[in-house]
Amino acid sequence: MNQGPIQEFRVGGIKAAVWENENDKGKYFTVTFVRSYRDSHGDWRETNILMPDHLPRLALVINKAYDFIMMSPRLRPGPSNDNHANDNAPPQEETAQVQEEIPDQNAEGSFSQKIEKRGNGRKR
């Protein structure tokens, strides 16, 4: 089934690729991250090494990939395929309450929008 990513998100030179996989428990998603850059000969290359100033853009593509996965009609309720899942997670009501307290990250003029605008036109 691994024919390529089902979705990609890019902010500046940082890209997240969402992959759909399947095993005996069902379908699940994985996400890979790369940074594109030009080498000394002007050829495009990719690496998974990031510098501290890349992290805000990485956070943006992580959020976009997470939103895509959580909103995906491909995602079916069922047991988690994550072997490191927290069995002591709070009940859904408590989680929803906490999420309501988080400020809207997509509000106009937000940090995310400023970084995204700056990252798309930035030259390295």
Tab-separated table of C-alpha atoms in Angstrom:
chain	number	residue	atom	x	y	z
A	1	MET	CA	0.000	0.000	0.000
A	2	ASN	CA	3.025	2.284	0.452
A	3	GLN	CA	2.743	4.221	-2.823
A	4	GLY	CA	3.760	7.617	-1.508
A	5	PRO	CA	2.440	10.164	0.946
A	6	ILE	CA	-1.306	10.818	0.961
A	7	GLN	CA	-0.719	14.457	1.924
A	8	GLU	CA	2.205	16.868	2.240
A	9	PHE	CA	2.490	20.153	4.114
A	10	ARG	CA	5.274	22.663	3.536
A	11	VAL	CA	6.274	25.838	5.350
A	12	GLY	CA	9.378	27.355	3.857
A	13	GLY	CA	11.915	24.574	3.431
A	14	ILE	CA	10.280	22.292	6.023
A	15	LYS	CA	7.967	19.534	4.787
A	16	ALA	CA	5.768	16.989	6.572
A	17	ALA	CA	4.548	13.979	4.595
A	18	VAL	CA	1.606	11.921	5.890
A	19	TRP	CA	1.684	8.229	4.986
A	20	GLU	CA	-1.142	5.731	5.285
A	21	ASN	CA	-0.112	2.238	6.343
A	22	GLU	CA	-1.918	-0.950	7.138
A	23	ASN	CA	-1.203	-3.957	9.315
A	24	ASP	CA	-3.272	-6.789	10.801
A	25	LYS	CA	-4.868	-4.291	13.235
A	26	GLY	CA	-6.019	-1.951	10.453
A	27	LYS	CA	-4.960	1.316	8.891
A	28	TYR	CA	-2.730	3.821	10.641
A	29	PHE	CA	-0.734	6.933	9.765
A	30	THR	CA	2.913	7.863	10.027
A	31	VAL	CA	4.520	11.243	9.384
A	32	THR	CA	7.996	12.049	8.080
A	33	PHE	CA	9.745	15.423	8.163
A	34	VAL	CA	12.473	16.820	5.916
A	35	ARG	CA	14.184	20.130	5.298
A	36	SER	CA	15.044	21.137	1.734
A	37	TYR	CA	18.156	23.179	0.992
A	38	ARG	CA	20.540	23.996	-1.847
A	39	ASP	CA	24.024	22.564	-1.655
A	40	SER	CA	27.207	24.408	-2.660
A	41	HIS	CA	26.567	23.483	-6.342
A	42	GLY	CA	23.024	24.881	-6.280
A	43	ASP	CA	21.355	21.437	-6.354
A	44	TRP	CA	18.350	20.759	-4.120
A	45	ARG	CA	18.925	18.294	-1.282
A	46	GLU	CA	16.864	17.033	1.649
A	47	THR	CA	17.930	16.336	5.231
A	48	ASN	CA	16.297	15.500	8.529
A	49	ILE	CA	18.761	17.714	10.422
A	50	LEU	CA	17.163	20.912	11.699
A	51	MET	CA	18.609	24.004	13.315
A	52	PRO	CA	16.868	25.832	16.173
A	53	ASP	CA	15.500	28.529	13.831
A	54	HIS	CA	13.723	25.796	11.803
A	55	LEU	CA	11.699	24.621	14.801
A	56	PRO	CA	8.819	27.155	14.541
A	57	ARG	CA	8.200	26.057	10.943
A	58	LEU	CA	8.467	22.413	11.976
A	59	ALA	CA	5.821	23.069	14.632
A	60	LEU	CA	3.510	24.489	11.959
A	61	VAL	CA	3.794	21.463	9.664
A	62	ILE	CA	3.390	19.137	12.649
A	63	ASN	CA	0.128	20.899	13.534
A	64	LYS	CA	-1.085	20.741	9.938
A	65	ALA	CA	-0.275	17.020	9.695
A	66	TYR	CA	-1.968	16.336	13.023
A	67	ASP	CA	-5.113	18.234	11.988
A	68	PHE	CA	-5.225	16.361	8.680
A	69	ILE	CA	-4.927	12.982	10.398
A	70	MET	CA	-7.488	13.757	13.101
A	71	MET	CA	-10.000	15.084	10.545
A	72	SER	CA	-9.408	12.258	8.078
A	73	PRO	CA	-12.421	10.109	7.205
A	74	ARG	CA	-9.866	7.287	6.866
A	75	LEU	CA	-9.326	7.352	10.609
A	76	ARG	CA	-11.544	4.796	12.298
A	77	PRO	CA	-12.138	4.590	16.035
A	78	GLY	CA	-10.435	1.652	17.631
A	79	PRO	CA	-7.452	0.602	19.692
A	80	SER	CA	-4.341	2.703	19.318
A	81	ASN	CA	-1.446	1.277	17.315
A	82	ASP	CA	0.934	3.375	19.411
A	83	ASN	CA	2.838	1.088	21.761
A	84	HIS	CA	3.724	4.100	23.906
A	85	ALA	CA	0.150	5.342	24.380
A	86	ASN	CA	-0.612	6.742	27.817
A	87	ASP	CA	-3.097	4.426	29.500
A	88	ASN	CA	-3.704	7.078	32.146
A	89	ALA	CA	-5.004	9.687	29.690
A	90	PRO	CA	-7.775	11.907	31.089
A	91	PRO	CA	-11.365	11.151	30.109
A	92	GLN	CA	-12.627	12.849	26.942
A	93	GLU	CA	-14.601	15.498	28.894
A	94	GLU	CA	-11.482	16.718	30.688
A	95	THR	CA	-9.525	16.787	27.437
A	96	ALA	CA	-12.219	18.889	25.736
A	97	GLN	CA	-12.246	21.314	28.661
A	98	VAL	CA	-8.483	21.800	28.468
A	99	GLN	CA	-8.634	22.343	24.716
A	100	GLU	CA	-11.177	25.140	25.176
A	101	GLU	CA	-8.677	27.013	27.354
A	102	ILE	CA	-5.995	27.021	24.645
A	103	PRO	CA	-6.010	30.309	22.659
A	104	ASP	CA	-6.772	30.130	18.958
A	105	GLN	CA	-3.411	29.597	17.238
A	106	ASN	CA	-4.907	30.590	13.875
A	107	ALA	CA	-6.125	34.033	14.910
A	108	GLU	CA	-5.034	36.791	12.558
A	109	GLY	CA	-1.643	38.107	13.469
A	110	SER	CA	-0.817	35.002	15.465
A	111	PHE	CA	2.713	33.750	15.882
A	112	SER	CA	1.959	30.842	13.525
A	113	GLN	CA	0.827	33.126	10.703
A	114	LYS	CA	3.820	35.416	11.115
A	115	ILE	CA	6.247	32.497	10.954
A	116	GLU	CA	4.416	30.925	8.020
A	117	LYS	CA	4.518	34.198	6.033
A	118	ARG	CA	8.155	34.783	6.907
A	119	GLY	CA	9.136	31.173	6.204
A	120	ASN	CA	7.620	31.032	2.705
A	121	GLY	CA	9.604	33.924	1.334
A	122	ARG	CA	12.778	33.504	3.318
A	123	LYS	CA	16.035	32.850	1.490
A	124	ARG	CA	18.821	30.841	3.044
